XYZ file of C-alpha atoms in Angstrom:
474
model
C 37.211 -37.778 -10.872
C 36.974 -41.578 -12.008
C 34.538 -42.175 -14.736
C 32.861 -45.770 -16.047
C 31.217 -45.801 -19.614
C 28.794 -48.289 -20.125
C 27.225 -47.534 -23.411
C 23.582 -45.771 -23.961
C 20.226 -46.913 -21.975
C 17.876 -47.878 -24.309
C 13.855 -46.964 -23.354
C 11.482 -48.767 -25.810
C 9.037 -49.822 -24.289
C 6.643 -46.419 -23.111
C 4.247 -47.296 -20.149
C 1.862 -45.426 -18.641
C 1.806 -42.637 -15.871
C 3.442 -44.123 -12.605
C 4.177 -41.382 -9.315
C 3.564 -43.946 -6.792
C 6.412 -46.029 -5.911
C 9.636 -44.950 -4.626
C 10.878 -42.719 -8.179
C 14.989 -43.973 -7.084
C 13.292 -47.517 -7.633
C 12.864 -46.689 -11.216
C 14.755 -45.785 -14.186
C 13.156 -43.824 -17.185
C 9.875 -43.952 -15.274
C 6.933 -41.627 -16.911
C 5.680 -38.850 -14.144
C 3.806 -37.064 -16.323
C 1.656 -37.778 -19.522
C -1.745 -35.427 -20.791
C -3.369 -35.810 -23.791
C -1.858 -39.205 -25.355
C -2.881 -42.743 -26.450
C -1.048 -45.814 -26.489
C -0.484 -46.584 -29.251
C 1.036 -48.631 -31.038
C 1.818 -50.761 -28.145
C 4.871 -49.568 -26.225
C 4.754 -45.843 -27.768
C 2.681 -42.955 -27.540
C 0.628 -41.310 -29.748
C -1.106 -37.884 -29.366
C -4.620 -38.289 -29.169
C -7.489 -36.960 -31.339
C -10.056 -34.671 -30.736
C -13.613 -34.615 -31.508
C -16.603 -31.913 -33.056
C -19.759 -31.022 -32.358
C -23.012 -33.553 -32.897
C -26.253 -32.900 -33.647
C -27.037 -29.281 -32.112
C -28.518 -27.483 -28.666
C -32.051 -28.109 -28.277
C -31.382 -26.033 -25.228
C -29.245 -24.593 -22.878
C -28.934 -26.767 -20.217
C -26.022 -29.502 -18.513
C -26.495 -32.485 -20.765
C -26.932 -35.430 -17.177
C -27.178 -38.443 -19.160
C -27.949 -40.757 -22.274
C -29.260 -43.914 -23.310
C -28.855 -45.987 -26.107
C -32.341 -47.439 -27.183
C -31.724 -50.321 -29.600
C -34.549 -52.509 -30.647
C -34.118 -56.098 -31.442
C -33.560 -55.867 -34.600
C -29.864 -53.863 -34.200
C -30.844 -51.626 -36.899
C -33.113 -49.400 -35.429
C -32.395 -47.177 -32.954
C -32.935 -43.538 -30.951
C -30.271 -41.760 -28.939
C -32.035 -40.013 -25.711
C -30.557 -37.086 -23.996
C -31.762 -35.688 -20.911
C -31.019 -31.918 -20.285
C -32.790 -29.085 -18.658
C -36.638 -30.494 -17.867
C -36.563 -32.330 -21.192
C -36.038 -35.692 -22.414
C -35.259 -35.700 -26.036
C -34.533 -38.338 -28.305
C -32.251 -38.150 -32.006
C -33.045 -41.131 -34.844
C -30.554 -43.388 -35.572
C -28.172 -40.958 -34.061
C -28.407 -38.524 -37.028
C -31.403 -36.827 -36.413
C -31.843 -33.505 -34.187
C -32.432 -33.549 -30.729
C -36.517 -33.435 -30.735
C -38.469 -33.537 -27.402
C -40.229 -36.868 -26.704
C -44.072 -36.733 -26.225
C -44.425 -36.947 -22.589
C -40.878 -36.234 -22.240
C -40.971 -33.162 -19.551
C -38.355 -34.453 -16.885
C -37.388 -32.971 -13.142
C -35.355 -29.926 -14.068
C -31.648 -31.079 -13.687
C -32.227 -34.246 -13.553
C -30.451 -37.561 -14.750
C -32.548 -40.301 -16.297
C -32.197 -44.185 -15.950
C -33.210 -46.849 -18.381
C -33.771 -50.496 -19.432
C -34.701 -52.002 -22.687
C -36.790 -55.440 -22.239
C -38.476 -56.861 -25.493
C -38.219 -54.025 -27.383
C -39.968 -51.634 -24.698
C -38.065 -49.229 -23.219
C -38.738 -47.829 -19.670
C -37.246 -44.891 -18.110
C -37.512 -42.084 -14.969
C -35.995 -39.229 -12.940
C -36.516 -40.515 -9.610
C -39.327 -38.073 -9.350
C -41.565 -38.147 -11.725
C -43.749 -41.310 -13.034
C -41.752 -43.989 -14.608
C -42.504 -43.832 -18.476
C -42.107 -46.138 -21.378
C -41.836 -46.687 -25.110
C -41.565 -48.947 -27.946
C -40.730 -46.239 -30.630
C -38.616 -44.046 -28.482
C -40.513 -40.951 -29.322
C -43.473 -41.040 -27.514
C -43.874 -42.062 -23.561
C -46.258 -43.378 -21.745
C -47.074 -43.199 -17.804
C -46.146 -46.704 -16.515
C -48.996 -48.000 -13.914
C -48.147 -48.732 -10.693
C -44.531 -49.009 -11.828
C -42.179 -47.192 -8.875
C -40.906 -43.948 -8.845
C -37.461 -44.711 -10.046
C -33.982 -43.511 -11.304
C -32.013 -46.482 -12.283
C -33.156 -49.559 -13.974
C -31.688 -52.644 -14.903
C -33.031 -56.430 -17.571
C -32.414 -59.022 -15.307
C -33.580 -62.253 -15.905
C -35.988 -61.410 -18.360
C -37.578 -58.907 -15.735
C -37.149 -54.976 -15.125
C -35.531 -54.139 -12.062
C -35.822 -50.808 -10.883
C -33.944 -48.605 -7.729
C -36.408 -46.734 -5.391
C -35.623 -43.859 -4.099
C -34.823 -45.178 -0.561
C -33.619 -48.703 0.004
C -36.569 -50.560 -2.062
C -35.658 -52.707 -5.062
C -38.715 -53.655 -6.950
C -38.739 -55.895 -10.141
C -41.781 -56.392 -12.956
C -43.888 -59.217 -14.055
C -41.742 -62.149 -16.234
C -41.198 -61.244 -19.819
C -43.407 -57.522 -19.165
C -41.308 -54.322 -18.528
C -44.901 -52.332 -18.370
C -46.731 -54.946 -15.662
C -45.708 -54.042 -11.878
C -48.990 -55.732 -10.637
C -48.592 -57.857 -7.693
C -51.962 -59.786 -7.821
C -53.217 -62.851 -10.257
C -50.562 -63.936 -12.683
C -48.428 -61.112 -12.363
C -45.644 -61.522 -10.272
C -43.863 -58.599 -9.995
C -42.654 -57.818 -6.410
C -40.266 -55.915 -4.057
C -37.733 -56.030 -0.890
C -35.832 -54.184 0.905
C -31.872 -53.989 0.405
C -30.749 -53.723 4.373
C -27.763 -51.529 5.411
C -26.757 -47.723 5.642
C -27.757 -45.689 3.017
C -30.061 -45.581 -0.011
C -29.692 -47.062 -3.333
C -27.413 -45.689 -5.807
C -26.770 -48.175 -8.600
C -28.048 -51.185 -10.076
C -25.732 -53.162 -12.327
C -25.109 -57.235 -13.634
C -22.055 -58.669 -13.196
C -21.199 -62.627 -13.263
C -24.646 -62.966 -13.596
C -26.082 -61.603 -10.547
C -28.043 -58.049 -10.104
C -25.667 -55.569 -8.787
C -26.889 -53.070 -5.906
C -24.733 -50.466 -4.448
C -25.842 -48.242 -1.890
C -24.826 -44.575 -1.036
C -22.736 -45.771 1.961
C -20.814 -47.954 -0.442
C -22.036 -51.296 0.406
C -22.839 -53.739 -2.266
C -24.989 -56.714 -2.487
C -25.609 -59.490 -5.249
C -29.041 -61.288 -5.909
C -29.752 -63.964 -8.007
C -33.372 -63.837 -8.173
C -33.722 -65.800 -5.094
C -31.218 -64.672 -2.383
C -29.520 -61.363 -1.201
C -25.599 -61.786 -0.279
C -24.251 -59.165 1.279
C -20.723 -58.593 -0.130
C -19.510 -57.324 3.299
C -17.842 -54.106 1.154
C -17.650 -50.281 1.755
C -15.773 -49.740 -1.369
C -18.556 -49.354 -4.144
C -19.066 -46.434 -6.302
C -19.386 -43.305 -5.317
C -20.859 -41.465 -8.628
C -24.108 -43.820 -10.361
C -23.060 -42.469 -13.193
C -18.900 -43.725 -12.838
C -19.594 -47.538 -13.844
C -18.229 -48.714 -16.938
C -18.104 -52.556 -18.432
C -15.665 -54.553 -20.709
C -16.753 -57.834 -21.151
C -19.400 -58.103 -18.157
C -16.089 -56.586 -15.956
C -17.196 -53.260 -13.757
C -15.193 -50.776 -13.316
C -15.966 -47.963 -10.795
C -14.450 -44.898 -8.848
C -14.789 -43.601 -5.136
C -12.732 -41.723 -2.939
C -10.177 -43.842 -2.285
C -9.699 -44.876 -5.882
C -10.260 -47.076 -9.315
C -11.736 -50.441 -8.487
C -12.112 -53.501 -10.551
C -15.498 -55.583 -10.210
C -16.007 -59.247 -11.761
C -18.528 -60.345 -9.393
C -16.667 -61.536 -6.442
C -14.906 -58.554 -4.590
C -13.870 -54.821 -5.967
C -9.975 -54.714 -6.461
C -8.320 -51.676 -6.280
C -6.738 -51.241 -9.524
C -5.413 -47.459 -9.386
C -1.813 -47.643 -7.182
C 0.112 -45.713 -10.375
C -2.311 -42.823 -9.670
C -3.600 -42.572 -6.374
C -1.432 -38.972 -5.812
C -3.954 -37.849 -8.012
C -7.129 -39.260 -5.703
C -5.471 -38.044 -2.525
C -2.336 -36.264 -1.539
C -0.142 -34.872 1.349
C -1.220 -31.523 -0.547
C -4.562 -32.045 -0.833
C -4.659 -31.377 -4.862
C -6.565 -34.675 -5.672
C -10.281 -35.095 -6.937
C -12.154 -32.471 -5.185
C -14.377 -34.477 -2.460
C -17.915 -32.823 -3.671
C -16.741 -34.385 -7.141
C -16.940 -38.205 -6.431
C -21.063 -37.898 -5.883
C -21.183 -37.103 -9.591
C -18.242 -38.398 -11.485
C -19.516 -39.594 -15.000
C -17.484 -42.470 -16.277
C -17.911 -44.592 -19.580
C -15.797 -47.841 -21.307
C -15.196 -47.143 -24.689
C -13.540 -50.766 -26.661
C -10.856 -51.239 -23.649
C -10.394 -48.066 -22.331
C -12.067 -46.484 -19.027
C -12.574 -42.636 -19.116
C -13.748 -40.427 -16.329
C -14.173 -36.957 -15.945
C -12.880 -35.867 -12.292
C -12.290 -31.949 -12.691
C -9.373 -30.220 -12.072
C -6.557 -32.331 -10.223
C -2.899 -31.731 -8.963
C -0.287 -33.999 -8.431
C 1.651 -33.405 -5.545
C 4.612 -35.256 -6.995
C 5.350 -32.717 -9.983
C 2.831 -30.017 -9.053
C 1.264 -29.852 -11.625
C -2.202 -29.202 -12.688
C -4.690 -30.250 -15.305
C -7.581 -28.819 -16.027
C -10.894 -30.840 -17.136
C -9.251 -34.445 -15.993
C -10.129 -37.298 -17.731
C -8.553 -40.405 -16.144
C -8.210 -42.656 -18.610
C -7.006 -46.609 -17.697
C -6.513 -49.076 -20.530
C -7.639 -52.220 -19.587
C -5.670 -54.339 -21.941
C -2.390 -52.622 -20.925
C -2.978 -52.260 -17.431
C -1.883 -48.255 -17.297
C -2.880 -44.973 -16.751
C -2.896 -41.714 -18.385
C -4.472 -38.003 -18.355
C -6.475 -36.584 -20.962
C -6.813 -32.242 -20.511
C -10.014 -31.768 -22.622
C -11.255 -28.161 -23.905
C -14.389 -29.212 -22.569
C -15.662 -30.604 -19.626
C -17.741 -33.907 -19.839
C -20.852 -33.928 -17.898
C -22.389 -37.213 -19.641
C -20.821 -40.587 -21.466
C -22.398 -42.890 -23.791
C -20.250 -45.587 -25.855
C -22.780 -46.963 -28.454
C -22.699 -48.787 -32.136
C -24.073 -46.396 -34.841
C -25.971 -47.217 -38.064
C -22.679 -48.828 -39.937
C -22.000 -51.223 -37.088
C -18.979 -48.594 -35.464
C -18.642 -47.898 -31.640
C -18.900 -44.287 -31.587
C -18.023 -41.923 -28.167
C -19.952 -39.216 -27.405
C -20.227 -36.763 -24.375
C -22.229 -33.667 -23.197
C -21.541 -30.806 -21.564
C -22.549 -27.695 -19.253
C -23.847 -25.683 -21.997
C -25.780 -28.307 -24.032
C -23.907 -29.234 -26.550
C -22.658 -32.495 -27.845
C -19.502 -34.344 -29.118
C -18.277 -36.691 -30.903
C -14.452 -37.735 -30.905
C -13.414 -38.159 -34.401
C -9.898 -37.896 -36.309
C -9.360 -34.349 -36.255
C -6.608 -32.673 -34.339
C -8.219 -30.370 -32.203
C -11.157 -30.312 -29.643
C -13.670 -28.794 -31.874
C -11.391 -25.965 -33.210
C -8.973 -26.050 -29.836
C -5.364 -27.104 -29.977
C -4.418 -29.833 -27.928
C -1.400 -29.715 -25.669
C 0.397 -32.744 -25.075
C 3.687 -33.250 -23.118
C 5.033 -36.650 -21.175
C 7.924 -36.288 -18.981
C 10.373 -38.605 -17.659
C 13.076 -38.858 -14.684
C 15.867 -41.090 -15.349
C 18.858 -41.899 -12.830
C 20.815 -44.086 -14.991
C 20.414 -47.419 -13.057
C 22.879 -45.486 -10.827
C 20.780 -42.820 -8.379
C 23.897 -41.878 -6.117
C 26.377 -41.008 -8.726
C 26.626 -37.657 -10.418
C 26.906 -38.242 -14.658
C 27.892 -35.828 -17.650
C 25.006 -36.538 -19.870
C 26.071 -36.872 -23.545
C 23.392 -36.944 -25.793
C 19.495 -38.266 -26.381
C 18.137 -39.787 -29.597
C 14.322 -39.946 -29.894
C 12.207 -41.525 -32.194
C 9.013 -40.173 -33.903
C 7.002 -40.159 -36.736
C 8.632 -37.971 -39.556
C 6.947 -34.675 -40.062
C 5.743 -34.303 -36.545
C 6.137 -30.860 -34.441
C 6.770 -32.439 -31.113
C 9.411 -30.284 -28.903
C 12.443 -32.072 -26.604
C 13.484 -30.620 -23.176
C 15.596 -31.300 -20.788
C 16.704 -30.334 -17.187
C 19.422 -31.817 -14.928
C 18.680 -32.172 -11.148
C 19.991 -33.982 -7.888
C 16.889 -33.883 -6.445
C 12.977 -34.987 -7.080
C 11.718 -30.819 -6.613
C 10.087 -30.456 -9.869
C 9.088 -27.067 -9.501
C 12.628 -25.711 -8.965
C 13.857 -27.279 -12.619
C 15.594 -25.463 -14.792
C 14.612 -26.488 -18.364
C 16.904 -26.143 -21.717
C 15.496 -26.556 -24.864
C 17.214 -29.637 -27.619
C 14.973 -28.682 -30.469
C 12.079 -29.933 -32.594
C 11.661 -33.757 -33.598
C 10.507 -32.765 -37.475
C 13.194 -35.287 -38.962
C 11.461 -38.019 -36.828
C 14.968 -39.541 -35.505
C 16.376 -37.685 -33.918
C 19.551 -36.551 -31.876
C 20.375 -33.952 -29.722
C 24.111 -33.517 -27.561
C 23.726 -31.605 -24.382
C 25.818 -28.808 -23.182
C 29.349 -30.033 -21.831
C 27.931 -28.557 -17.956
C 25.079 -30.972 -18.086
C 25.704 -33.255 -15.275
C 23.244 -34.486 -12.314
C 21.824 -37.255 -10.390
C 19.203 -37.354 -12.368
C 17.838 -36.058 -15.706
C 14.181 -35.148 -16.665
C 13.317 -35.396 -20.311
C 9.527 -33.171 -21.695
C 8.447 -33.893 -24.786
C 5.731 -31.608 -25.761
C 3.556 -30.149 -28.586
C 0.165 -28.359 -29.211
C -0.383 -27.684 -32.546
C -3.952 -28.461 -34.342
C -2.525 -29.752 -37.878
C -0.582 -32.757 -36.933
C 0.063 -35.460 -34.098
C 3.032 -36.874 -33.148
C 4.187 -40.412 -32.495
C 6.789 -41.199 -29.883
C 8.228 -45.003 -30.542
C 11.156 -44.513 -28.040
C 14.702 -42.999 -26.397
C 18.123 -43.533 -26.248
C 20.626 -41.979 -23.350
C 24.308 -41.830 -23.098
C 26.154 -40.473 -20.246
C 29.725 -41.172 -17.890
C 29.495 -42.250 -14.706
C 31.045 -39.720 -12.875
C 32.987 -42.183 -9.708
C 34.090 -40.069 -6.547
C 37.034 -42.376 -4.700
């Protein structure tokens, strides 16, 4: 049999998680990725993990947070609802301690808006409350019933429960009178469904209904967008520099104020699949989603792709905006609630709750609080060449010395990743490394896992290096 020898494929440059176009199309593409950053740009690096903060005032699903800062950017209170309880933490350091007037519909998430200092909050059942200490609330007259709220131009706007947007007097979150020289007011968003979400973007107020329309005011008019494709979730939106992102059924939008753009192609096997192993439908109602610097997390549940068949439990979706990719995160614990917020020394911190109560923080450590974390990426490459069998030689990969990432390999003519056949190359300790394959490896294509799961050390993963024969049949 004829054979051609053109030298090694080089692979430097490490993108993100890609199982939606044609895999022949691609060489070296990654199918598979859980539990690693990018970083630095063009490698991979396993992420870190995080520990406990502050501790369980109770036992309940932690639904949501919000970041009271006053004007001054040094003082602040962290507010966690859980349970039937609205409790606050100083300066992010101090328990959990339920706020006077703080009882809460049990279950219940709680909205907020900061104008001037005051702080005003509610369930959507109970009366709409406010502060300007963050400990102690106080019933709101004749302020709607309300679960979202929004500062827009130097008013409060808050979401009824039906289709009723109201807004408060100028330069007064705690006036809602209609009469004299207040001027606070209400109308009526048209269109299917209730309200969901209120959000600013390009400078206009943001509503999204439960039917997934969206409209934009201004303070003077009401455009309808003439869009189905808002959020599903109120609790999914997340904002880099005043751009939205959001989730729904059919996928990952983009929002900067003119029309959503579906920014999730690489992973939409994972939204909805010939198998029917994507996002779980009753999931999208509640997905909570945060930005955290440039990065968009979302907790989704347990999802499979339909591509490699495989499954990860606790999904976090995670796309960096600034590198326009995706990749998976498989936590130890499930994230019910987000919040992305600056702490006393000036540093963005990320915290999350979950089912139990409890709190974390992501930090430097290397587990997820006392967990290891298992990370593995795989890759399928066909050598620029899909239709020609090759004897595969060797792979070099490089890594950070010291690390206890694993290398795998399995040789295949076809795309059926369940059927593969996987031979181990050895451990990457030496950081560069190379491995020769047995003299019988030969295939149309070649998948490469790299994994590890230890809880003393990450890994770094700067690149690859193939060489192989063309294997020519005249």
């Amino acid at each position: 049999m004829p054979q051609t020898y053109e030298g090694p494929h080089q692979y430097f440059n490490v993108g993100g998680i890609n199982t939606y176009v044609n895999p022949i199309s691609q060489d070296g593409v990654m199918i598979h990725a859980v539990n690693v950053i990018s970083w630095p740009y063009g490698a991979k690096t396993k992420r870190t993990g995080y520990s406990t903060f502050l501790g369980t005032p109770d036992t309940a699903q932690v639904n949501s947070f919000i970041d009271y800062h006053k004007n001054d950017d040094t003082t602040f209170k962290l507010l966690r609802a859980s349970g039937s309880a609205l409790y606050y933490s100083a300066q992010g350091t101090g328990a959990w301690t339920v706020a006077t007037n703080g009882t809460i519909a049990n279950g219940s998430a709680v909205g907020g808006a900061v104008l001037d200092n005051t702080l005003i909050v509610g369930d959507g059942s109970g009366s709409t409350r406010h502060t300007t200490d963050g400990i102690t609330f106080t019933n709101t007259s004749l302020a709607p019933i309300a679960s979202d709220f929004l500062e827009f131009q130097n008013r409060i706007y808050a979401m009824g429960t039906a289709s009723d947007w109201f807004y408060s007097t100028t330069n007064d979150a705690t006036n809602w009178n209609t009469s004299g020289t207040s001027d606070s007011s209400s109308f009526k968003v048209p269109g299917a469904g209730k309200l969901l979400k209120t959000f600013k973007a390009a400078d206009r107020d943001i509503a999204c209904k439960t039917s997934g329309r969206m409209y934009k005011w201004d303070g003077y008019n009401l455009v309808d967008m003439t869009t189905r494709y808002g959020p599903s979730s109120p609790y999914c939106i997340g904002e880099v520099e005043d751009f939205r992102f959001f989730t729904n059924q059919y996928g990952d939008f983009g929002f900067g104020g003119s029309k959503p753009t579906l920014i999730s192609n690489a992973i939409q096997r994972q939204f909805y699949n010939i198998n029917g192993g994507g996002i779980q439908g009753t999931a999208f109602s509640t997905i909570p989603g945060i930005c955290h610097f440039y990065d968009y997390l979302k907790s989704v549940g347990t999802v499979t792709d339909d591509f490699t068949g495989r499954t990860i439990n606790n999904t976090i979706q995670k796309y960096d905006f600034q590198k326009n990719e995706y990749l998976n995160w498989d936590m130890a614990t499930k994230p019910t609630a987000w919040l992305s917020y600056k702490d006393a020394t000036g540093y963005q911190q990320l915290i999350f709750g979950d089912a139990s109560g409890q709190c974390y923080k992501f930090d430097t450590s290397f587990s997820d609080n006392g967990t290891a974390i298992p990370s593995e990426m795989v890759f399928v490459f066909n050598f620029g060449k899909p239709h020609y069998d090759k004897k595969w030689n060797w792979w070099r990969g490089f890594f950070n010395p010291g690390c206890q990432a694993k290398v795998q390999i399995a040789c295949s003519d076809t795309y059926t990743y369940p059927t593969l056949r996987w031979f181990d190359l050895g451990d990457t300790t030496d950081g560069e490394v190379e491995f020769r394959f047995p003299n019988d490896s030969r295939s149309k294509l070649l998948f490469v896992r790299i994994y590890e799961s230890s809880n003393n050390a990450r890994y770094t993963f700067y690149g690859q290096s193939i060489d192989a024969q063309i294997q020519i049949q005249i």
